[in-house]
Every structure is written in C-alpha cells, then in structure tokens.
C-alpha cells in the first residue's frame, strides 16, 4: 500500500470537509452525504462484521451503516469511510466493476484491501482535519488529555483521535493498542522517533513488564473502561534511553477488549522541526490502521 496514496486520501477528506463549509468541529458526514444526494440508512447488514456498505446503481448512490453499531462516533466514522469510496479516485470504478456494491468490515487491522485503508484515511481526514486538530491540541495538555478533548470535540473514537493526535501534535508522543498480554499495534509521532534509535512495539509482540500489562491482567479494567497512569521510560517500551522518562497513560476501551496506552512527557524537547511539512512526517509513520470505532 502506497503511503503516498494514504496521505492523498486523508487530504481529500480534509478538503471535502472544507468544501462543505466545515471549518470548525464537528464535521457532519451525514450532511455531506445529503448535499451529494446520497441516501444514508441504518440497516441490519445480516452479516457479522459488516459495518457499512455503499451502493452505486441507476437510482444514484446509497450508504448503509450497520444498526449493530451503537456508538455515534463509530457511525460517523463508518459514513465517512463510505463517503471515501464516493470521493476517492478510482473507488467508484472499482466498486462498479465488482457489481456496484461494496461492504466494509469493522475491526480490520491486517490484510485490508487498498481501498479500505484509503477510505479509513479519508474518514480520518474528513472528521479530524489537521488544522482543527491542532487548534484543539494547542489549548490542551499533552498526552491523553489532548486526545480526550479531540475525541469529544470531533465526536470520534478515542483510538482514531489518538492516532490523529500523534500525527498532528507538536510534542513527541506514542500510542500502543493492546489486547490482553499482546500488542495489537503501535504508533509513534515523528518527533518521538527523533528521541533515539527506537523500536516500535508491533502486532503480536508481548507487552513488556509494565503498568499496561498489569492493567490488562484484570479484564474488568478493560471492560469497564477504567484508566490508570504510571511512570516509565524509553528503555522499557522502545529500547531507547532509560534516562528519558515517560508518562504511561492507560485506558480500557470497553467491550472491544482493547486497551489504549499513551506515552508522552512534558519534559521532552519540542519537535525541532517546523510543523509546516507535517505531511512529510506522517507518511513515514502510517503503519496502524484505523480500526473501526476503537
Ligand atoms: Zn469500505
């Protein structure tokens, strides 16, 4: 998957939000669909794991989101994803070639097709344009507090807000999403990478001895969305210097069985580079997928 194409997809999402007059939070994907005469309906998809669909036919374009999806943030992301299939170059053609119907699946993190990843990045850009993200972060604290504020303002899932925060924040930060004793994926901001020769935890890695590992040992912590905070350092998680200490902020993501851990530090140096070419920085870092609703 070309990182360039993912960046283009995100920027297209940002542009569509702007073109439809959304210059402040929240961006409303339902209104954008309406402006385009796309009918949006909630339906039981009849298939497990399907979060939404888009249909191209003689009557026009229709979007369906699954009634299994309870969270409004997840619904908005799903509709944003389907809009990606409408707006992104080549997507309508690819879907029409496959019969005009496309079903999107929730919770993928590996092996997704390129149009699925692109649509996720489109949705992330649409719902959380970089400028609006930075405006929120500028007035918020480092780490989880900024992520929480963004998730609230943008009405987005905590995980997608965390990824966008790591992309847009001026301070170094990293996130790890885990399930039980195992890493699902990790993500570092570019300024975080500049803290040394670091190793990012990857899917399938065992969690190191840590507050997160202890937190996950009690499934109730995760299920009931508890949170916790601890001190750690770069060596414990990222094979970096033990002299650089980090906050390890932990939050259970509820029924998904996943945990989000956010690493940051008030004491770290600011990003030495200007933020102007944020796009250059991002493309490097896109390994995680936007897992739906998480
Ligand atoms: Zn899709």
Coordinates of C-alpha atoms and ligand atoms in Angstrom, one line a residue:
X1 CA 0.0 0.0 0.0
X2 CA 1.5 3.3 -1.0
X3 CA 1.8 5.7 1.8
X4 CA 1.5 8.5 -0.6
X5 CA -1.9 7.3 -1.6
X6 CA -3.0 7.2 2.1
X7 CA -1.8 10.7 2.6
X8 CA -3.7 11.8 -0.5
X9 CA -6.8 10.1 0.8
X10 CA -6.6 11.9 4.1
X11 CA -6.0 15.3 2.4
X12 CA -9.0 14.6 0.2
X13 CA -11.1 14.1 3.3
X14 CA -9.9 17.3 4.7
X15 CA -10.7 19.2 1.5
X16 CA -14.2 17.7 1.3
X17 CA -14.9 18.8 4.8
X18 CA -13.8 22.3 3.9
X19 CA -15.7 22.5 0.7
X20 CA -18.9 21.6 2.6
X21 CA -18.3 24.5 4.9
X22 CA -16.9 22.7 7.9
X23 CA -14.2 25.0 9.2
X24 CA -14.8 24.1 12.9
X25 CA -15.8 20.9 14.7
X26 CA -17.9 19.0 14.3
X27 CA -17.8 17.8 10.7
X28 CA -21.1 16.1 9.8
X29 CA -20.7 13.3 7.3
X30 CA -24.5 12.8 7.2
X31 CA -24.9 16.4 6.0
X32 CA -22.2 16.0 3.4
X33 CA -24.0 12.8 2.1
X34 CA -27.2 14.8 1.9
X35 CA -25.6 17.6 0.0
X36 CA -24.5 15.0 -2.6
X37 CA -28.0 13.4 -2.8
X38 CA -26.7 10.2 -1.2
X39 CA -29.3 8.4 0.8
X40 CA -28.0 7.2 4.2
X41 CA -29.8 4.5 6.0
X42 CA -29.3 2.4 9.1
X43 CA -29.9 -1.3 8.4
X44 CA -29.1 -4.7 9.8
X45 CA -26.4 -5.9 7.4
X46 CA -27.3 -9.5 8.1
X47 CA -23.6 -10.4 8.1
X48 CA -21.4 -10.3 11.1
X49 CA -18.5 -7.8 11.0
X50 CA -20.0 -5.6 8.3
X51 CA -20.0 -2.0 9.5
X52 CA -21.4 -0.3 6.4
X53 CA -22.0 -0.5 2.6
X54 CA -22.1 1.7 -0.4
X55 CA -24.2 1.0 -3.4
X56 CA -23.9 2.6 -6.9
X57 CA -26.9 1.9 -9.1
X58 CA -29.1 3.6 -11.7
X59 CA -31.0 5.4 -8.9
X60 CA -27.9 7.0 -7.6
X61 CA -25.7 6.3 -4.6
X62 CA -26.7 4.9 -1.3
X63 CA -24.9 4.4 2.0
X64 CA -25.9 2.0 4.7
X65 CA -24.5 1.8 8.2
X66 CA -25.0 -1.2 10.4
X67 CA -27.5 -1.0 13.2
X68 CA -25.1 -3.2 15.2
X69 CA -23.0 0.0 15.5
X70 CA -24.2 1.7 18.7
X71 CA -21.6 4.4 19.1
X72 CA -22.3 7.6 17.3
X73 CA -18.6 8.1 16.8
X74 CA -18.4 4.8 15.0
X75 CA -21.4 5.6 12.9
X76 CA -19.9 8.8 11.8
X77 CA -16.6 7.1 11.0
X78 CA -18.5 4.4 9.0
X79 CA -20.4 7.0 7.0
X80 CA -17.1 8.9 6.5
X81 CA -15.4 5.7 5.3
X82 CA -18.2 5.1 2.8
X83 CA -18.0 8.7 1.6
X84 CA -14.4 7.9 0.9
X85 CA -15.5 5.3 -1.6
X86 CA -17.6 8.0 -3.3
X87 CA -14.9 10.7 -3.4
X88 CA -11.6 8.9 -3.9
X89 CA -10.2 8.5 -7.3
X90 CA -10.8 5.0 -8.7
X91 CA -13.1 3.8 -5.9
X92 CA -16.4 4.1 -7.7
X93 CA -14.9 2.4 -10.8
X94 CA -13.5 -0.4 -8.7
X95 CA -16.8 -0.9 -6.9
X96 CA -18.8 -0.7 -10.1
X97 CA -16.6 -3.3 -11.7
X98 CA -17.4 -5.6 -8.8
X99 CA -21.1 -5.2 -9.3
X100 CA -21.8 -1.8 -7.7
X101 CA -22.0 -3.0 -4.2
X102 CA -19.3 -2.8 -1.6
X103 CA -19.4 -3.9 2.1
X104 CA -16.9 -2.6 4.6
X105 CA -15.8 -4.6 7.6
X106 CA -15.2 -3.4 11.1
X107 CA -12.1 -4.1 13.1
X108 CA -9.6 -5.0 10.4
X109 CA -6.0 -4.3 11.2
X110 CA -4.2 -6.5 8.7
X111 CA -4.6 -7.6 5.2
X112 CA -7.1 -4.9 4.3
X113 CA -7.5 -4.0 0.7
X114 CA -6.1 -0.7 -0.5
X115 CA -9.5 0.9 -1.0
X116 CA -10.4 0.0 2.6
X117 CA -7.3 1.6 4.0
X118 CA -7.7 4.7 1.8
X119 CA -11.3 5.1 2.9
X120 CA -10.3 4.9 6.5
X121 CA -7.7 7.6 6.0
X122 CA -10.2 9.7 4.1
X123 CA -12.7 9.4 7.0
X124 CA -9.9 10.4 9.5
X125 CA -9.1 13.5 7.5
X126 CA -12.8 14.3 6.9
X127 CA -13.7 14.1 10.6
X128 CA -10.5 15.4 12.0
X129 CA -8.8 17.9 9.6
X130 CA -5.2 18.8 10.7
X131 CA -5.9 22.4 11.3
X132 CA -8.8 21.8 13.6
X133 CA -6.9 19.0 15.4
X134 CA -4.0 21.5 16.1
X135 CA -6.4 24.1 17.3
X136 CA -7.8 21.7 19.9
X137 CA -4.4 20.4 20.9
X138 CA -2.9 23.9 21.3
X139 CA -5.2 24.6 24.2
X140 CA -5.0 21.1 25.8
X141 CA -2.4 19.3 27.9
X142 CA 0.0 16.8 26.5
X143 CA -1.0 13.1 26.1
X144 CA -4.3 11.6 27.0
X145 CA -6.0 14.9 28.0
X146 CA -5.5 16.3 24.5
X147 CA -6.7 13.0 22.9
X148 CA -9.8 13.1 25.1
X149 CA -10.6 16.7 24.2
X150 CA -10.2 15.9 20.5
X151 CA -12.4 12.8 20.7
X152 CA -15.1 14.9 22.4
X153 CA -14.8 17.9 20.0
X154 CA -14.7 15.8 16.9
X155 CA -17.0 13.1 18.2
X156 CA -14.5 10.4 17.2
X157 CA -13.4 7.2 18.7
X158 CA -10.6 7.5 21.3
X159 CA -8.2 5.4 19.1
X160 CA -8.7 7.4 15.9
X161 CA -8.4 10.6 17.9
X162 CA -5.1 9.2 19.4
X163 CA -3.7 8.5 16.0
X164 CA -4.6 11.9 14.7
X165 CA -3.1 13.5 17.8
X166 CA 0.1 11.6 17.3
X167 CA 0.2 12.8 13.7
X168 CA -0.6 16.5 14.4
X169 CA 0.8 17.1 17.9
X170 CA 3.9 19.3 18.3
X171 CA 5.1 17.3 21.2
X172 CA 6.6 13.7 21.0
X173 CA 4.1 11.0 21.7
X174 CA 3.5 7.4 21.0
X175 CA 0.5 5.1 21.4
X176 CA 0.2 1.3 21.8
X177 CA -3.1 -0.5 21.4
X178 CA -3.1 -3.9 23.2
X179 CA -5.3 -6.9 23.9
X180 CA -4.6 -8.9 26.9
X181 CA -0.8 -9.6 27.1
X182 CA -0.3 -8.7 23.4
X183 CA 0.4 -5.6 21.3
X184 CA -2.2 -5.0 18.5
X185 CA -0.3 -2.1 17.0
X186 CA 1.9 0.9 17.9
X187 CA 2.4 4.3 16.5
X188 CA 5.0 7.0 17.2
X189 CA 4.9 10.6 16.2
X190 CA 7.9 11.7 14.1
X191 CA 9.2 13.9 16.9
X192 CA 9.0 10.9 19.2
X193 CA 11.1 8.9 16.7
X194 CA 13.8 11.6 16.9
X195 CA 14.3 10.7 20.6
X196 CA 16.7 8.0 19.6
X197 CA 17.0 4.8 17.8
X198 CA 13.8 3.3 18.9
X199 CA 11.9 0.1 18.3
X200 CA 8.1 0.4 17.9
X201 CA 6.1 -2.5 19.5
X202 CA 4.5 -4.4 16.8
X203 CA 1.4 -6.6 16.3
X204 CA 1.8 -9.9 18.2
X205 CA 4.7 -8.7 20.4
X206 CA 4.3 -9.5 24.1
X207 CA 3.7 -6.4 26.3
X208 CA 6.8 -5.7 28.4
X209 CA 6.6 -5.8 32.2
X210 CA 4.6 -2.6 32.7
X211 CA 1.6 -0.9 34.2
X212 CA -0.3 -1.7 31.0
X213 CA 0.5 -5.4 31.3
X214 CA -0.7 -5.4 34.9
X215 CA -3.8 -3.4 33.9
X216 CA -4.8 -5.9 31.2
X217 CA -4.3 -8.8 33.5
X218 CA -7.7 -7.8 35.0
X219 CA -10.2 -7.9 32.1
X220 CA -12.7 -5.9 34.2
X221 CA -10.3 -2.9 33.9
X222 CA -10.7 -3.0 30.2
X223 CA -14.4 -3.9 30.0
X224 CA -15.5 -1.1 32.4
X225 CA -13.2 1.5 30.7
X226 CA -11.1 2.2 33.8
X227 CA -7.9 4.2 33.4
X228 CA -4.6 4.4 35.1
X229 CA -1.3 6.3 34.9
X230 CA 2.3 5.3 35.7
X231 CA 5.9 6.4 35.1
X232 CA 8.0 4.5 32.7
X233 CA 11.0 5.3 30.4
X234 CA 12.1 4.8 26.8
X235 CA 14.0 1.7 27.5
X236 CA 11.1 -0.2 29.0
X237 CA 9.0 0.0 25.8
X238 CA 11.0 1.3 22.9
X239 CA 14.6 0.1 23.5
X240 CA 15.7 3.7 23.9
X241 CA 17.4 5.6 26.7
X242 CA 16.4 4.8 30.3
X243 CA 17.2 8.4 31.1
X244 CA 14.1 9.7 29.3
X245 CA 11.1 9.1 31.5
X246 CA 7.6 8.9 30.1
X247 CA 4.1 9.1 31.4
X248 CA 2.3 5.9 30.6
X249 CA -1.4 6.7 30.5
X250 CA -3.7 3.7 30.2
X251 CA -7.4 3.5 29.3
X252 CA -9.6 0.4 28.7
X253 CA -11.7 0.7 25.6
X254 CA -14.7 -1.2 26.9
X255 CA -16.4 -4.1 25.2
X256 CA -13.8 -4.2 22.4
X257 CA -11.4 -5.8 24.8
X258 CA -8.7 -3.4 23.8
X259 CA -6.5 -1.0 25.8
X260 CA -5.0 2.3 24.7
X261 CA -1.7 3.3 26.2
X262 CA -0.4 6.8 25.5
X263 CA 3.3 7.7 26.1
X264 CA 4.3 11.3 26.4
X265 CA 6.3 13.6 28.6
X266 CA 6.1 17.3 29.4
X267 CA 9.9 17.4 29.8
X268 CA 10.7 16.2 26.3
X269 CA 12.2 18.7 23.9
X270 CA 9.8 20.2 21.4
X271 CA 9.9 18.9 17.9
X272 CA 13.0 20.6 16.4
X273 CA 11.3 20.8 13.0
X274 CA 8.7 23.3 12.0
X275 CA 5.3 21.8 11.6
X276 CA 4.9 23.1 8.1
X277 CA 5.6 19.9 6.4
X278 CA 3.6 17.8 8.7
X279 CA 2.5 15.8 5.7
X280 CA 6.1 14.6 5.0
X281 CA 6.3 13.4 8.5
X282 CA 3.1 11.5 8.5
X283 CA 3.7 9.3 5.6
X284 CA 6.5 7.7 7.3
X285 CA 4.5 6.7 10.3
X286 CA 1.5 5.1 8.9
X287 CA 1.6 1.6 10.0
X288 CA -1.5 1.2 12.1
X289 CA -4.9 1.0 10.5
X290 CA -7.9 2.9 11.7
X291 CA -9.6 0.1 13.4
X292 CA -13.2 1.0 13.3
X293 CA -14.8 2.5 16.3
X294 CA -11.9 1.8 18.5
Ligands
LIG1 ZN1 -15.1 0.1 2.5

